[in-house]
Short mmCIF file of C-alpha atoms in Angstrom, two decimals:
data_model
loop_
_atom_site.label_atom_id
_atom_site.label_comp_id
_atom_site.label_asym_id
_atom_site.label_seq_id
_atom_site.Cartn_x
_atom_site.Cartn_y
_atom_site.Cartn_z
CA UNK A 269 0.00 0.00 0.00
CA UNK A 270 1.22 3.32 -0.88
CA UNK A 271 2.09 5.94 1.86
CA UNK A 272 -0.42 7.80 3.22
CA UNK A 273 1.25 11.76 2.92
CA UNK A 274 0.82 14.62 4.97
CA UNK A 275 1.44 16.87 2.43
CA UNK A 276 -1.85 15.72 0.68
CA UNK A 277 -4.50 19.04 0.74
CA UNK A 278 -6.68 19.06 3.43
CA UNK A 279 -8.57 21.62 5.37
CA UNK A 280 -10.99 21.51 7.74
CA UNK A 281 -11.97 24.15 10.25
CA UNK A 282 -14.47 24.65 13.78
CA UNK A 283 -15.11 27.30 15.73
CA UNK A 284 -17.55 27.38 18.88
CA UNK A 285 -18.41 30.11 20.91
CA UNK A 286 -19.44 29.62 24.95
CA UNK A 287 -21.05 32.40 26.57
CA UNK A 288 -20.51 35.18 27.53
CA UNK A 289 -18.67 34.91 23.66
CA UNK A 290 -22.10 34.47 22.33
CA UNK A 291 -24.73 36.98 21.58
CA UNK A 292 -27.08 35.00 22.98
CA UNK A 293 -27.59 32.57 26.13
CA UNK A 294 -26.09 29.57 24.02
CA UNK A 295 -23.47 27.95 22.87
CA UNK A 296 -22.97 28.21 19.27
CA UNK A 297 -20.74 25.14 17.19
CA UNK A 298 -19.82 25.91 13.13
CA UNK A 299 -18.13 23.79 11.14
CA UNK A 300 -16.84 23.53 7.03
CA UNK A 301 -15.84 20.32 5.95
CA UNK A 302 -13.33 20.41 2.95
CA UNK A 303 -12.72 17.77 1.36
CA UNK A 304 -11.79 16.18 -1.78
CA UNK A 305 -13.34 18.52 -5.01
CA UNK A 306 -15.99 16.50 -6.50
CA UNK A 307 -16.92 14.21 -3.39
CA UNK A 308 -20.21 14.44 -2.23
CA UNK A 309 -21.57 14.81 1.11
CA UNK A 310 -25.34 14.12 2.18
CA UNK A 311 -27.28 14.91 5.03
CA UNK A 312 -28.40 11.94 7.34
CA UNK A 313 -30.90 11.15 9.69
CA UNK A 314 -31.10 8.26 12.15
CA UNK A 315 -33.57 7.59 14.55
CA UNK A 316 -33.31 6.58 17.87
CA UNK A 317 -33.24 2.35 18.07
CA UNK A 318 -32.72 -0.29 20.48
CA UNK A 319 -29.92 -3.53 20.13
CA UNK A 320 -30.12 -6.72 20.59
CA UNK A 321 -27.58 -7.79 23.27
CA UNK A 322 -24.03 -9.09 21.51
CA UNK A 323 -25.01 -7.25 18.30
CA UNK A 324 -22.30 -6.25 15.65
CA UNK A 325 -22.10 -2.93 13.92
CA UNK A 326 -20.38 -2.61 10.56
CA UNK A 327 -18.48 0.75 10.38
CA UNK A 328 -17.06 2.04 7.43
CA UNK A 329 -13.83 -0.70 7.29
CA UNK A 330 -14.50 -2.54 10.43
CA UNK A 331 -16.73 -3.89 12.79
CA UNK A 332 -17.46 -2.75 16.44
CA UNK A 333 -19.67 -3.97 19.20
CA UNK A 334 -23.03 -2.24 19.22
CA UNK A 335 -24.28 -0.61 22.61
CA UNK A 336 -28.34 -1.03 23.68
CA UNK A 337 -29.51 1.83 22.80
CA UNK A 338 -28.38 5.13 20.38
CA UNK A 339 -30.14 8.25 19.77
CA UNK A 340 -31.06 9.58 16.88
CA UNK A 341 -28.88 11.91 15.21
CA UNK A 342 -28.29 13.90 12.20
CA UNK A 343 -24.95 13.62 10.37
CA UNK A 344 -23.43 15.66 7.18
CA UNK A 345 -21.31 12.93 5.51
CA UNK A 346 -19.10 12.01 2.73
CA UNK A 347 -21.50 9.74 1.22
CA UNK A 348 -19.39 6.89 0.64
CA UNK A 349 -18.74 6.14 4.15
CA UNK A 350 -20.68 5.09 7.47
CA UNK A 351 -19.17 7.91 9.69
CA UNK A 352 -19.58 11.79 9.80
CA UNK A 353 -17.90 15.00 9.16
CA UNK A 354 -19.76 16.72 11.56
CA UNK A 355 -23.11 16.09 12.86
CA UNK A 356 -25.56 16.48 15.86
CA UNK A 357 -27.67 14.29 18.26
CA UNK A 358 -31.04 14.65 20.37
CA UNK A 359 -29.50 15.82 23.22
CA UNK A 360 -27.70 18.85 21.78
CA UNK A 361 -24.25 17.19 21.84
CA UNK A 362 -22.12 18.62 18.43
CA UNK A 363 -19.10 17.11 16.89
CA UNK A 364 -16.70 18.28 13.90
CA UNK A 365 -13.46 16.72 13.19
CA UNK A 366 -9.80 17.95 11.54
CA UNK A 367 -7.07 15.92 10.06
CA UNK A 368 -3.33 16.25 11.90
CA UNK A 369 -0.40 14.69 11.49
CA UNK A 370 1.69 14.28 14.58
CA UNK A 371 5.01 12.43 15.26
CA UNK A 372 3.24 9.49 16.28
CA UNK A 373 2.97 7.49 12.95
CA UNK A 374 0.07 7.25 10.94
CA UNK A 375 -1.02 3.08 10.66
CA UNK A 376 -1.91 2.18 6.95
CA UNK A 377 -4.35 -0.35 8.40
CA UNK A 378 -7.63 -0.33 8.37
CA UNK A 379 -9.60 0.53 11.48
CA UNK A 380 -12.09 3.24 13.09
CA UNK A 381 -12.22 6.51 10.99
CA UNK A 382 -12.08 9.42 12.95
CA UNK A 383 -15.58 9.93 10.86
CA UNK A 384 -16.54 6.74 12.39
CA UNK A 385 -15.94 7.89 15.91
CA UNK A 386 -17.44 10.58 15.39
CA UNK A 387 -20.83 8.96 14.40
CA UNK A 388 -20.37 6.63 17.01
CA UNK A 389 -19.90 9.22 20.33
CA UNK A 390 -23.00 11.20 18.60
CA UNK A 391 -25.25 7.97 18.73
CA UNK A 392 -23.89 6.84 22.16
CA UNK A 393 -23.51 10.35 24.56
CA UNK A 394 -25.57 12.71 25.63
CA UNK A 395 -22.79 15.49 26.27
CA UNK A 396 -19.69 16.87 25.71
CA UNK A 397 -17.57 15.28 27.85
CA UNK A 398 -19.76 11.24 27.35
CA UNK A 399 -18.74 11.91 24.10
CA UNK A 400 -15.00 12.45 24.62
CA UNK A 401 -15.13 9.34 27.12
CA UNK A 402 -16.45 7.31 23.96
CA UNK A 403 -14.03 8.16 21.66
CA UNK A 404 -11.36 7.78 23.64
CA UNK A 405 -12.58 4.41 24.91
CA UNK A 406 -13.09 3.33 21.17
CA UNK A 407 -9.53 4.84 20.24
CA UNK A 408 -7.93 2.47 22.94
CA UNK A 409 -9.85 -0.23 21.79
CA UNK A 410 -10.15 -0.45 18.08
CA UNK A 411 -7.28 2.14 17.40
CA UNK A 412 -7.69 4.48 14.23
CA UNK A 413 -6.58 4.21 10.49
CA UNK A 414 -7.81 3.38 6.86
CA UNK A 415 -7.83 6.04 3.74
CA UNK A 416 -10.40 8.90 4.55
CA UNK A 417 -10.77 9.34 0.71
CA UNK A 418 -12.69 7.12 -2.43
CA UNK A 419 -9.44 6.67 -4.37
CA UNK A 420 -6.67 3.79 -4.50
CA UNK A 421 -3.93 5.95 -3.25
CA UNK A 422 -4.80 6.10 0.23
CA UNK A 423 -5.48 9.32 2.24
CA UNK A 424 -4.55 8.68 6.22
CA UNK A 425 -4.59 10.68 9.06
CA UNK A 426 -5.09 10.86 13.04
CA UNK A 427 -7.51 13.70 13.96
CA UNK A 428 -8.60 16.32 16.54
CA UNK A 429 -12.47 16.52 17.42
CA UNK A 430 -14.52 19.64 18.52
CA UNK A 431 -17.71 18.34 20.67
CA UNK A 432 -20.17 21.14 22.13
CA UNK A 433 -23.34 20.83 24.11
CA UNK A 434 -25.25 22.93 26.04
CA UNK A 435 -23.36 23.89 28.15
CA UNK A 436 -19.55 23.67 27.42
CA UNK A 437 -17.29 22.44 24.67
CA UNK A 438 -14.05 20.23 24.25
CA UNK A 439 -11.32 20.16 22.35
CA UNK A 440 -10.13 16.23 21.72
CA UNK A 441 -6.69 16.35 19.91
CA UNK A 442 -4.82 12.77 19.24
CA UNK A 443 -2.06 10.81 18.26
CA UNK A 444 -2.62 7.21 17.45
CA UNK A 445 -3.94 5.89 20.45
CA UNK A 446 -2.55 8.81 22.77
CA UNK A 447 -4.64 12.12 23.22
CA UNK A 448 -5.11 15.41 25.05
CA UNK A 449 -8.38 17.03 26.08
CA UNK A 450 -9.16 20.72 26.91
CA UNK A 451 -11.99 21.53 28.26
CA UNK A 452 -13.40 25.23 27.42
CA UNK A 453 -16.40 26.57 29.47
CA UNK A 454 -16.59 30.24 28.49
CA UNK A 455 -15.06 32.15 25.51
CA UNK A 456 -14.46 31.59 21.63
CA UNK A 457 -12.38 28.58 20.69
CA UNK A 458 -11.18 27.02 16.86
CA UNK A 459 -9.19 24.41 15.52
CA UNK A 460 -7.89 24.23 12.48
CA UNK A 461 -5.73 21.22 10.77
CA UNK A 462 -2.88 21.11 13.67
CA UNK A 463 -2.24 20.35 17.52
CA UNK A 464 -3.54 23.53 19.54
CA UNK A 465 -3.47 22.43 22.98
CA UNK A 466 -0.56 23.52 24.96
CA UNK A 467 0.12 23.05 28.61
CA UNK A 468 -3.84 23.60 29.52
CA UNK A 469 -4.52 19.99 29.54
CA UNK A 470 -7.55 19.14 31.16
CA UNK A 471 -7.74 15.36 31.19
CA UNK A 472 -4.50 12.91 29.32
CA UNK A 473 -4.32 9.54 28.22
CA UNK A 474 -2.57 8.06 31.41
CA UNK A 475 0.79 6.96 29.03
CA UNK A 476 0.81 10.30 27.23
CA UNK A 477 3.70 11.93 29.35
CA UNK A 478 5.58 8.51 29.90
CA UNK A 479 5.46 7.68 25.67
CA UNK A 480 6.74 11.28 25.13
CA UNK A 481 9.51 10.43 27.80
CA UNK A 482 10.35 7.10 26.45
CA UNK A 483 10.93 8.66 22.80
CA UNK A 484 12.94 11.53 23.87
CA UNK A 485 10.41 14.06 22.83
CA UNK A 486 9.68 15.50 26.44
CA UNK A 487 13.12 15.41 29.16
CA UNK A 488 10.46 15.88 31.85
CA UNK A 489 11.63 19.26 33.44
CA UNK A 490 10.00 21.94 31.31
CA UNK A 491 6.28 21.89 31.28
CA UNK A 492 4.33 19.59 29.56
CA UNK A 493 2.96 21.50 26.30
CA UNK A 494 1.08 18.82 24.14
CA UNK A 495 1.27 20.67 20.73
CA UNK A 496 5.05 21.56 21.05
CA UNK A 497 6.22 17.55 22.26
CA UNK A 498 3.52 15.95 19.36
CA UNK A 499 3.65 18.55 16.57
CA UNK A 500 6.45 17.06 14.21
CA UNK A 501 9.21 18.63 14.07
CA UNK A 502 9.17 20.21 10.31
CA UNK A 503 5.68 20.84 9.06
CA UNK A 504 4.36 19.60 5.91
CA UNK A 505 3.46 22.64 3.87
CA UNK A 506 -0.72 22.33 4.16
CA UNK A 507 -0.09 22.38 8.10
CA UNK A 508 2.47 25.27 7.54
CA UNK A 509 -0.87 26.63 5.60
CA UNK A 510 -3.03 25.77 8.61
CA UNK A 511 -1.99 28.10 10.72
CA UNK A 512 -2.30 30.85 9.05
CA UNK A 513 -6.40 29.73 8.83
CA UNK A 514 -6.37 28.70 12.65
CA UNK A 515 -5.02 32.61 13.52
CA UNK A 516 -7.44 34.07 11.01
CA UNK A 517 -10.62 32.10 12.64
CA UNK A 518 -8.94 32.99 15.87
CA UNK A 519 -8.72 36.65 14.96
CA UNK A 520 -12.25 36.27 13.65
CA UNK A 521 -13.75 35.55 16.92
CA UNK A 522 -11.84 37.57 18.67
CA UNK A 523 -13.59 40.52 16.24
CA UNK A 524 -17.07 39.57 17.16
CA UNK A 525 -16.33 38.46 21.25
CA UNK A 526 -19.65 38.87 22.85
CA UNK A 527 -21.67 39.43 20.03
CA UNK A 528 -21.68 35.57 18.29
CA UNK A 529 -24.77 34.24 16.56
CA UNK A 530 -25.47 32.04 14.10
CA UNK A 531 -24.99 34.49 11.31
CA UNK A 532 -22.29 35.50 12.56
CA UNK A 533 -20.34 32.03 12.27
CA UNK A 534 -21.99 31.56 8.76
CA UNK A 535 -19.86 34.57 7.59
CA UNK A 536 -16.77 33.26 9.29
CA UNK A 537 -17.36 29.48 7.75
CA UNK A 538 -17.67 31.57 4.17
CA UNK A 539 -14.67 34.08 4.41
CA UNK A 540 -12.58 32.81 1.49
CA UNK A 541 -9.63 35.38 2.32
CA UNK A 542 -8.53 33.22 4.78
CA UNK A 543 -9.12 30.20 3.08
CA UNK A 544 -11.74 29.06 5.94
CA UNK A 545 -14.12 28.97 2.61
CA UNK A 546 -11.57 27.00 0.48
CA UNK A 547 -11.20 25.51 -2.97
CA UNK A 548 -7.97 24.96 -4.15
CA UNK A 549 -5.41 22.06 -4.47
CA UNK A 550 -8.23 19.57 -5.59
CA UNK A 551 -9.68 20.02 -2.24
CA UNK A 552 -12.56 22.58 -1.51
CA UNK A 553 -15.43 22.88 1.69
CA UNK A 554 -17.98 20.81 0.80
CA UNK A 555 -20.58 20.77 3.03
CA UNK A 556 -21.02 23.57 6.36
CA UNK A 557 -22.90 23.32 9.78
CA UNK A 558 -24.00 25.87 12.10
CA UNK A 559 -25.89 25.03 15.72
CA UNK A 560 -27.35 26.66 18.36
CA UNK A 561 -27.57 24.84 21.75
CA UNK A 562 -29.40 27.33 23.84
CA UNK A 563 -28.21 26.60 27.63
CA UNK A 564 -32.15 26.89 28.62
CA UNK A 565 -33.07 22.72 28.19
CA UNK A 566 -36.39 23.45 27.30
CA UNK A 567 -36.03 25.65 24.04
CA UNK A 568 -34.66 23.65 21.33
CA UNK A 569 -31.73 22.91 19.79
CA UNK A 570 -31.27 24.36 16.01
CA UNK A 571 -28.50 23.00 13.78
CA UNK A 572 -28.28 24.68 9.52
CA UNK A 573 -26.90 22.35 7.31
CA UNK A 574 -26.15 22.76 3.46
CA UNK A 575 -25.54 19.96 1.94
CA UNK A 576 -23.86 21.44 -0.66
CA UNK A 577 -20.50 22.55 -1.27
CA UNK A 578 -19.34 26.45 -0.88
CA UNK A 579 -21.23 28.01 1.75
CA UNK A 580 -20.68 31.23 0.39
CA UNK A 581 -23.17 30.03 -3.13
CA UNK A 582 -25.06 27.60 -0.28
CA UNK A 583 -28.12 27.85 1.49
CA UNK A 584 -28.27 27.04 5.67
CA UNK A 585 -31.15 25.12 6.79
CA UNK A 586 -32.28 24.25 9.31
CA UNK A 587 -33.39 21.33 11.21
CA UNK A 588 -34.82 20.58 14.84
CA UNK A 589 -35.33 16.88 15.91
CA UNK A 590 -38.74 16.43 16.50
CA UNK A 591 -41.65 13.69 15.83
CA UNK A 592 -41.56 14.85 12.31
CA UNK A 593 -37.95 14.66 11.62
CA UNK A 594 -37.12 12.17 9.05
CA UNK A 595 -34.87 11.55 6.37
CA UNK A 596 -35.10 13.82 3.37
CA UNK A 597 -34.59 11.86 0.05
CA UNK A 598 -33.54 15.17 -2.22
CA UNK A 599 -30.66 15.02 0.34
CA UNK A 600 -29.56 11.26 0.28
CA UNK A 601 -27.11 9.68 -2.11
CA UNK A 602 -27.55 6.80 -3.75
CA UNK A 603 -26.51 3.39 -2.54
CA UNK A 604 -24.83 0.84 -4.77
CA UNK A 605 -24.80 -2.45 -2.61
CA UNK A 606 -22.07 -4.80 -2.40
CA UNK A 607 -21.14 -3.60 -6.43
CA UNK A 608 -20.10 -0.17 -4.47
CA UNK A 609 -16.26 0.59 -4.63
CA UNK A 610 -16.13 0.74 -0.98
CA UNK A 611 -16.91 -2.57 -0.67
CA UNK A 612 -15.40 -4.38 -3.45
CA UNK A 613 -11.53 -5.98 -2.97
CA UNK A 614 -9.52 -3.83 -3.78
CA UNK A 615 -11.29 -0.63 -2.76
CA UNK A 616 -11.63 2.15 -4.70
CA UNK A 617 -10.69 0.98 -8.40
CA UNK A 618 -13.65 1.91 -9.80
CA UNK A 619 -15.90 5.24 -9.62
CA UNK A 620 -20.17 5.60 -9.04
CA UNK A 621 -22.06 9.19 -8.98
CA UNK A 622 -23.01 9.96 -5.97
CA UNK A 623 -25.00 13.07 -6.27
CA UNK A 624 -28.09 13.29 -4.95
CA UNK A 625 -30.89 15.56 -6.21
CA UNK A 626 -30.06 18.53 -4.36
CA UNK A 627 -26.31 18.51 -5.22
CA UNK A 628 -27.17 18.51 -9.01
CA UNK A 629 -29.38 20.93 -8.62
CA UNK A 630 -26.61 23.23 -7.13
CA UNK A 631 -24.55 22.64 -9.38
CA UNK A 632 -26.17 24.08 -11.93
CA UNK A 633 -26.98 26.59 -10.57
CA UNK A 634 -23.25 26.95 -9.65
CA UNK A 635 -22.45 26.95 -13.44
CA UNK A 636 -25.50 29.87 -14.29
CA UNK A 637 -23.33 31.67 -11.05
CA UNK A 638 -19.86 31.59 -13.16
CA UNK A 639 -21.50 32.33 -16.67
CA UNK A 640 -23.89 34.98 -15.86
CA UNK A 641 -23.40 37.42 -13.56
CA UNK A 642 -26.89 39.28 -13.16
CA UNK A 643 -28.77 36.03 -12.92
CA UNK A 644 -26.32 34.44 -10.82
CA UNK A 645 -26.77 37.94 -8.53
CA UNK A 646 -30.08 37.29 -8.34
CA UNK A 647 -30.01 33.58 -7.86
CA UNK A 648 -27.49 34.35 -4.63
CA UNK A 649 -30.30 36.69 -3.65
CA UNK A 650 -32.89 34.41 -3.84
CA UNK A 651 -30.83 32.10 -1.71
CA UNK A 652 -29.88 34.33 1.04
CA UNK A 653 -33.61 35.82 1.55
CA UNK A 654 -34.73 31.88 2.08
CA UNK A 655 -31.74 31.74 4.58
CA UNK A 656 -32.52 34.75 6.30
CA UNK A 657 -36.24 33.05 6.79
CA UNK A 658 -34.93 30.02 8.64
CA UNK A 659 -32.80 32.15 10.81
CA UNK A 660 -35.68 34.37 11.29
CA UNK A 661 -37.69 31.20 12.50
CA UNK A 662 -34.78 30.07 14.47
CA UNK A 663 -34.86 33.93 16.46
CA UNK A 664 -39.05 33.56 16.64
CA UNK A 665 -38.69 29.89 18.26
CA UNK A 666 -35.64 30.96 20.87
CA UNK A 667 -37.67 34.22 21.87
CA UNK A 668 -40.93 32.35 22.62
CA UNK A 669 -43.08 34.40 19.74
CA UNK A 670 -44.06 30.69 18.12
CA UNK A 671 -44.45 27.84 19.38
CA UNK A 672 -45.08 25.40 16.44
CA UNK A 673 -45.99 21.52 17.14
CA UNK A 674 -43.01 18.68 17.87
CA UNK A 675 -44.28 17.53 14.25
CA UNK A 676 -43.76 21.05 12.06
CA UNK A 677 -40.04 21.61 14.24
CA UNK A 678 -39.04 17.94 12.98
CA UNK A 679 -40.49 18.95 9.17
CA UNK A 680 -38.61 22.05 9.06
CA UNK A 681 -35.78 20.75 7.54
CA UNK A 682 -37.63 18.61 4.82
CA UNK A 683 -39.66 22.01 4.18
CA UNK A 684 -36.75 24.21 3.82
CA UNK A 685 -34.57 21.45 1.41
CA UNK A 686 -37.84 21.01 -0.90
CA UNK A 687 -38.39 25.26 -1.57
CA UNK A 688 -34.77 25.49 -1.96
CA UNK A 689 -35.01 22.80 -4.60
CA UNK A 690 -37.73 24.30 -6.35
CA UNK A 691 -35.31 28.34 -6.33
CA UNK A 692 -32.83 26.37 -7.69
CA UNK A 693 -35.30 24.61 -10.45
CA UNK A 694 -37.00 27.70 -11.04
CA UNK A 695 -34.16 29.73 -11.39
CA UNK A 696 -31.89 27.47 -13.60
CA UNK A 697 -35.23 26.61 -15.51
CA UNK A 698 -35.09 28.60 -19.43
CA UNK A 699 -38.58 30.02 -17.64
CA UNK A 700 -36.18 31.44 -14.85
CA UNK A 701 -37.27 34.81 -14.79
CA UNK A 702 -40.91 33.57 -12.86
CA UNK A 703 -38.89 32.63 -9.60
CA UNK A 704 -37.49 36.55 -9.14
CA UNK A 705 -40.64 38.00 -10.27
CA UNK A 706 -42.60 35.88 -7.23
CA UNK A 707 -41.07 37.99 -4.63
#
């Protein structure tokens, strides 16, 4: 098997804000996913279930033992893959990801994604810090490795996890089997493609300061600053790039402290200056998520998903689990069975299109956005004013001026993916001059 690079593009980016950061009485989690160019990411919803005792669970390479009982969740996720990007559950817990490479080597064998545990602590916690507990109980273990992209050269990485919930957030960074936690109960916080916690540790693998000892990375006498003993020692040059990002998102919420929506982390997550909002190098942000997880336990928790790549040309909606939540089929990929490339020996050596409706319907409308200008203006218009009325229903729910049925909260989503669907139709349409006419 071929080596599994550093130097590969990557990019991946959260933020979260804790009060008294926020605007608002709640914590607010953002993530962009970038990712390989033309890979497709879908939006996912699974229901709460039960297990029968000594069940299996098939994860994306390997199997795992299954737990009683999961709760539902909703995930944004390369689609040819069982684990996540980023994704929320019922109880308001959040998770995004970020490739690192450390000096710890990256295993070419196939094992737990960090997508995978990422899925898995969403379906098995119900906050933060349960969540950190089950990923670093599956990390010890099942261990993690296995190419994190569809192709036959394979793509490998360890990674560092933002989780968020009501009422704090953690920052989970490892290396191999070894990690560092950091636990951050007030203030703005981001990661960004790279080790970022120093010598504010707040919980340790138990063999993390005796490894670094035993390698010579750590003599023992200076503080113990995770990112300086793990970082290697010369950078690749996308983790070189990384930085820059992680002190422009830093900088970012350091600009709005105090005054951090939901809007506010949607123009952070599509700021291309910085390269938060990236395309280049064959890699580019394909999907975005934006929650709020309002500290009060009985207003609801609101997470904005896209779907589609380039928040910047991409709409946020938004979804609330509720009895009407269910999946949305304009948002769902394909499947392809055991004939899928995934699962065929060797992986990879073939290719399947995975868009699903709503990602071909962007893309066209991507294309009328390059060719013409005016109706691509307008299109982007169109777009943001159908934003702006989810995060206007998002303020009316938090503020107590409606109070819509379990069943209407859990159909937002499906609601807000179908009109957007019919803009982009509309609009891409030869007819497309009806949709700006409509108001």
């Amino acid at each position: 098997m071929a080596s599994c690079a550093p130097d590969t593009p990557c990019s991946c980016d959260c933020f979260v804000s804790v009060p008294p950061a926020s605007a608002i009485p709640a914590v607010i989690f953002a993530k962009n996913s970038d990712r390989p160019r033309d890979e497709v990411q879908e939006v996912v919803f699974v229901p709460a279930s039960t297990h029968a005792p000594g069940s299996r669970l098939q994860c994306t390479y390997i199997e795992v033992e299954q737990v009683p009982k999961t709760h539902a969740v909703i995930l944004s996720r390369p689609s040819w893959l069982w684990g996540a990007e980023m994704g929320a559950n019922e109880h308001g817990v959040c998770i995004g990801n970020e490739a690192v490479w450390t000096k710890e080597p990256v295993g070419e064998g196939e094992a737990l994604l960090g997508m995978d545990l990422l899925r898995l602590a969403l379906e098995r916690s119900s906050s933060a810090l349960e969540a950190l507990r089950v990923i670093t109980s599956l990390l010890e273990s099942y261990g993690q490795g296995g190419s994190c992209r569809e192709d036959p050269t394979p793509f490998c990485y360890h990674n560092t996890f933002l989780l968020a919930d009501r009422t704090e957030a953690w920052v989970l960074e490892t290396a191999g089997r070894l990690w560092a936690a950091q636990r951050i109960q007030e203030g703005a916080r981001n990661i960004s493609n790279q080790l970022s916690i120093g010598t504010d540790i707040s919980a340790e693998h138990p063999e993390l300061r005796t490894h670094a000892l035993a390698q010579g990375w750590w003599g023992g006498q200076r503080p113990f600053d995770f990112a300086q003993v793990f970082s290697l020692t010369r950078q690749p040059v996308r983790m070189e790039a990384a930085k820059a990002r992680y002190q422009a998102g830093r900088e970012l919420l350091r600009q709005e402290q105090g005054g951090l929506t939901a809007e506010v982390m949607m123009s952070i997550l599509r700021n291309k200056e910085s390269g938060i909002c990236m395309d280049s190098g064959g890699f580019r942000t394909t999907a975005s998520m934006v929650s709020i997880l309002p500290q009060d336990p009985t207003q609801p928790c609101i997470h904005f998903l896209t779907a589609t790549p380039d928040p910047s040309r991409s709409v946020f909606k938004p979804f609330i689990f509720g009895a009407g939540a269910a999946q949305v089929p304009q948002v769902l990929s394909p499947t392809f069975g055991a004939q899928d490339p995934v699962q065929t020996q060797p992986r990879f050596q073939t290719q399947v299109d995975r868009r699903h409706t709503l990602y071909r319907g962007h893309q066209v409308a991507l294309e009328l956005m390059e060719s013409d200008q005016d109706r691509g203006q307008q299109l982007w218009q169109k777009q943001r004013d159908l934003e702006h009325e989810g995060l206007e229903a998002a303020r009316a729910l938090l503020s107590g001026e409606r109070a819509p049925p379990a069943e209407k909260l859990g159909a937002l989503f499906q609601a807000f993916v179908e009109r957007e669907s019919q803009v982009l139709l509309t609009c891409t349409h030869p007819g497309w001059c009806s949709c700006f006419q409509s108001g």
